[in-house]
């Protein structure tokens, strides 16, 4: 059966939904604008708005799939509740930076209304407790991305529940002091598809990193900056067993030696960034020899004359 003109236009425009190529179609005619609008406004990132603005957007854009209002301005829990009620097709939600407004009950409303949510960013939400994590992992098991930086009210047992999200690809636990080796091992074994892992300033040891090496072979981004208890033995295993890594930050991991860099150079052929700030046991000479063209983060902080 032949397609009606609006249907045909939508099919064509869906193929063109990349870069800025669709924006001029808004000006062609009312028909073209009606067909293009839902495609263009499926993803919105906003800064500096208020509850009134967010409420209007949530009510009007019921097909919204991507909404990021992290650190976005004078917004309270009222906006988040309206988003939960109105945006039924939401796949990504970014509400980081609202320390006093993102609560367990708001996370519960969002998770209950959006069981197919794939990505949520709730960094710097200091009022969240274990309840929020239990809710998210129980009601949104298909999460691909979870960002929990500076969520200080969450304990280790709740963090362990992240292992229920078996399709997880992106996980940020920056500065979550409660994270233990045991919990990180459970997550690594249960979520082998993780590609992006941020463990800056976490109190993990070689045991957790070795499990990551054994389980997460698709890893591309590993940030261990400030993980003070990591040594060259676990990093060597990461290099040998996770060959796809392009970003590796080992800043202030004090037990990294020149031999570790030799292993990294031998196995990580796709590496684009290596963070070595504060790694005082390695030499500039070995770096210059092994990584002449690589971006080295913190290179200036290496001890001189070695």
XYZ file of C-alpha atoms in Angstrom:
306
model
C 0.000 0.000 0.000
C 1.324 3.449 -0.955
C 2.417 5.708 1.892
C 0.693 9.065 2.464
C 2.930 12.110 1.950
C 3.469 12.877 5.678
C 4.404 9.260 6.317
C 6.766 9.220 3.365
C 8.441 12.442 4.503
C 8.959 11.077 8.021
C 10.643 7.973 6.623
C 12.978 10.096 4.505
C 13.749 12.507 7.350
C 14.578 9.644 9.711
C 17.386 8.651 7.360
C 18.697 12.223 7.470
C 18.551 12.583 11.258
C 22.208 13.393 11.823
C 24.327 16.504 12.255
C 22.319 19.652 11.436
C 20.991 18.530 8.091
C 17.320 18.555 9.143
C 17.079 22.066 10.583
C 16.448 23.845 7.235
C 13.419 21.604 6.621
C 11.598 23.392 9.452
C 11.339 26.451 7.204
C 10.060 24.757 4.036
C 6.398 24.399 4.962
C 4.060 23.594 7.842
C 3.871 19.979 6.689
C 7.644 19.575 6.627
C 7.934 21.278 10.003
C 5.351 18.905 11.548
C 7.220 15.907 10.170
C 10.689 17.085 11.203
C 9.909 18.488 14.658
C 9.422 15.187 16.532
C 12.698 13.880 15.098
C 14.736 16.959 15.988
C 13.275 17.372 19.446
C 13.830 13.765 20.473
C 17.034 14.903 22.202
C 17.342 18.060 24.298
C 20.195 19.405 26.454
C 19.293 22.508 28.435
C 21.129 24.937 30.715
C 19.807 27.812 32.829
C 16.104 26.994 32.925
C 13.456 27.092 35.647
C 10.733 24.787 36.917
C 8.191 26.601 34.752
C 10.204 26.030 31.566
C 10.935 22.374 32.292
C 7.288 21.677 33.146
C 6.156 23.142 29.828
C 8.722 21.119 27.892
C 7.782 17.903 29.697
C 4.071 18.383 28.973
C 4.521 19.349 25.313
C 7.296 16.899 24.347
C 5.712 13.635 25.407
C 7.833 11.691 22.885
C 11.102 13.043 24.287
C 13.834 10.396 24.456
C 16.936 12.310 25.636
C 16.818 15.049 28.254
C 19.860 16.434 30.036
C 19.325 19.302 32.470
C 22.335 18.575 34.659
C 23.608 21.653 36.519
C 20.939 23.492 34.553
C 19.781 26.276 36.848
C 16.987 27.006 39.320
C 15.201 23.666 39.145
C 13.537 21.752 41.998
C 11.902 18.382 42.525
C 8.721 19.705 40.928
C 10.341 19.539 37.497
C 11.628 16.016 38.009
C 8.173 14.806 39.039
C 6.653 16.352 35.911
C 9.288 14.678 33.744
C 8.451 11.325 35.334
C 4.730 11.805 34.662
C 4.857 13.220 31.140
C 7.885 11.957 29.180
C 6.820 8.368 28.627
C 9.434 7.497 25.993
C 12.465 8.743 27.902
C 15.629 6.684 27.401
C 18.245 9.041 28.869
C 17.850 11.444 31.769
C 20.568 13.718 33.124
C 19.718 15.435 36.419
C 23.160 15.753 37.988
C 24.184 18.627 40.210
C 20.933 19.163 42.147
C 22.275 18.090 45.536
C 19.205 18.905 47.602
C 16.462 18.251 45.059
C 17.122 14.740 43.741
C 15.706 12.421 46.401
C 14.978 8.702 46.734
C 11.285 9.294 46.040
C 12.029 11.196 42.817
C 14.320 8.420 41.596
C 11.550 5.943 42.447
C 8.988 7.928 40.393
C 11.369 8.128 37.431
C 12.271 4.429 37.531
C 8.667 3.305 37.955
C 7.504 5.440 35.023
C 10.436 4.519 32.754
C 11.329 0.825 33.148
C 13.065 0.941 29.740
C 15.396 3.763 30.782
C 18.842 3.122 29.328
C 20.903 5.904 30.866
C 20.683 8.057 33.981
C 23.062 10.686 35.324
C 22.481 11.501 39.000
C 25.957 12.688 39.935
C 26.376 14.983 42.934
C 23.033 13.975 44.458
C 24.028 13.954 48.105
C 20.544 13.202 49.451
C 20.296 9.840 47.719
C 20.514 6.730 49.883
C 20.661 2.994 49.255
C 16.933 3.037 48.475
C 17.544 4.904 45.221
C 19.994 2.276 43.995
C 17.691 -0.600 44.954
C 14.882 1.108 43.033
C 16.922 1.790 39.916
C 18.459 -1.654 39.654
C 15.158 -3.441 40.341
C 12.930 -1.367 38.050
C 15.422 -0.492 35.269
C 17.477 -3.671 34.738
C 18.309 -2.694 31.141
C 20.394 0.333 32.082
C 23.382 0.856 29.810
C 24.834 3.889 31.574
C 24.870 4.852 35.267
C 26.672 7.885 36.682
C 26.899 8.079 40.486
C 29.820 10.406 41.188
C 29.756 12.042 44.644
C 26.647 10.168 45.792
C 28.025 9.893 49.302
C 24.908 8.491 50.976
C 25.172 5.095 49.256
C 26.817 2.175 51.050
C 28.686 -0.831 49.709
C 25.822 -3.340 49.861
C 23.640 -1.074 47.713
C 26.459 -0.533 45.215
C 26.626 -4.317 44.819
C 23.084 -4.219 43.400
C 24.453 -2.540 40.275
C 25.420 -6.057 39.210
C 21.731 -6.615 38.370
C 22.169 -4.302 35.371
C 23.866 -6.921 33.231
C 23.888 -4.832 30.046
C 25.809 -1.976 31.640
C 28.402 -0.363 29.356
C 29.180 2.915 31.151
C 29.702 3.168 34.920
C 30.997 6.127 36.924
C 31.674 5.635 40.640
C 34.031 8.587 41.080
C 34.836 9.189 44.761
C 32.409 6.565 46.093
C 34.429 5.752 49.195
C 32.123 2.925 50.248
C 32.974 0.806 47.205
C 34.777 -2.386 48.272
C 36.850 -4.883 46.322
C 34.141 -7.494 46.783
C 31.413 -5.313 45.303
C 33.561 -4.229 42.365
C 34.404 -7.879 41.648
C 30.717 -8.808 41.644
C 29.896 -5.948 39.281
C 32.756 -6.822 36.920
C 31.724 -10.482 36.720
C 28.047 -9.643 36.178
C 28.545 -6.785 33.701
C 31.154 -8.006 31.187
C 30.078 -5.469 28.535
C 31.420 -2.469 30.472
C 33.474 -0.236 28.181
C 33.764 2.932 30.287
C 34.697 2.649 33.961
C 35.555 5.585 36.217
C 36.932 4.578 39.635
C 38.764 7.778 40.545
C 39.559 8.076 44.260
C 37.892 4.752 45.096
C 39.408 2.590 47.839
C 39.854 -0.506 45.711
C 42.974 -2.670 45.467
C 44.634 -5.001 42.982
C 42.012 -7.651 43.705
C 39.240 -5.578 42.103
C 41.372 -4.452 39.157
C 42.436 -8.028 38.429
C 38.783 -9.094 38.328
C 38.044 -6.249 35.932
C 40.867 -7.523 33.714
C 39.499 -11.080 33.819
C 35.878 -10.135 33.131
C 35.643 -6.889 31.139
C 37.545 -7.566 27.941
C 35.659 -4.849 26.007
C 36.990 -2.102 28.256
C 38.028 1.056 26.407
C 38.203 3.710 29.137
C 39.594 2.981 32.612
C 40.183 5.799 35.089
C 42.062 4.821 38.260
C 43.331 8.296 39.144
C 43.874 8.468 42.893
C 43.298 4.739 43.461
C 46.273 4.621 45.815
C 46.350 0.888 46.468
C 46.848 -0.261 42.872
C 50.181 -1.816 41.840
C 51.865 -2.844 38.626
C 50.716 -6.484 38.893
C 47.037 -5.672 38.276
C 47.781 -3.011 35.660
C 49.879 -5.523 33.723
C 46.872 -7.867 33.685
C 44.652 -5.043 32.448
C 47.092 -4.400 29.587
C 47.272 -8.063 28.611
C 43.559 -8.898 28.869
C 41.832 -5.658 27.788
C 43.512 -4.875 24.451
C 40.887 -2.342 23.317
C 41.719 0.308 25.920
C 42.218 3.760 24.436
C 42.178 5.782 27.705
C 44.038 4.745 30.860
C 44.635 7.063 33.823
C 46.962 5.837 36.573
C 47.562 9.186 38.255
C 48.931 8.906 41.816
C 48.986 5.110 41.766
C 52.311 5.096 43.551
C 53.244 1.447 42.920
C 53.604 1.727 39.144
C 57.110 1.109 37.797
C 58.901 1.272 34.442
C 58.244 -2.431 33.821
C 54.499 -1.706 33.899
C 54.891 0.838 31.111
C 56.736 -1.720 29.003
C 53.788 -4.093 29.328
C 51.347 -1.307 28.450
C 53.375 -0.419 25.358
C 53.554 -4.062 24.296
C 49.831 -4.857 24.546
C 47.757 -1.658 24.341
C 48.266 -0.747 20.700
C 45.121 1.409 20.503
C 46.042 3.589 23.490
C 45.507 7.328 22.904
C 45.848 8.721 26.435
C 47.928 7.594 29.419
C 47.608 9.512 32.686
C 50.714 9.384 34.864
C 50.458 12.442 37.095
C 52.230 11.847 40.391
C 53.616 8.426 39.402
C 57.014 9.146 40.909
C 58.553 5.686 40.413
C 58.660 5.889 36.614
C 61.187 7.722 34.473
C 60.815 10.271 31.722
C 63.413 8.383 29.741
C 61.320 5.234 29.514
C 58.230 7.250 28.577
C 60.080 9.087 25.809
C 61.316 5.775 24.457
C 58.046 3.813 24.647
C 55.441 6.499 23.922
C 56.984 9.192 21.703
C 53.641 10.130 20.101
C 51.186 9.401 22.914
C 49.368 12.034 24.964
C 50.720 11.678 28.494
C 48.593 13.317 31.174
C 50.588 14.708 34.091
C 53.924 14.247 32.341
C 55.152 17.529 33.801
C 54.850 16.101 37.318
C 57.304 13.252 36.807
C 60.588 13.458 38.722
C 63.302 15.147 36.748
C 66.595 13.581 35.832
C 65.581 9.925 35.990
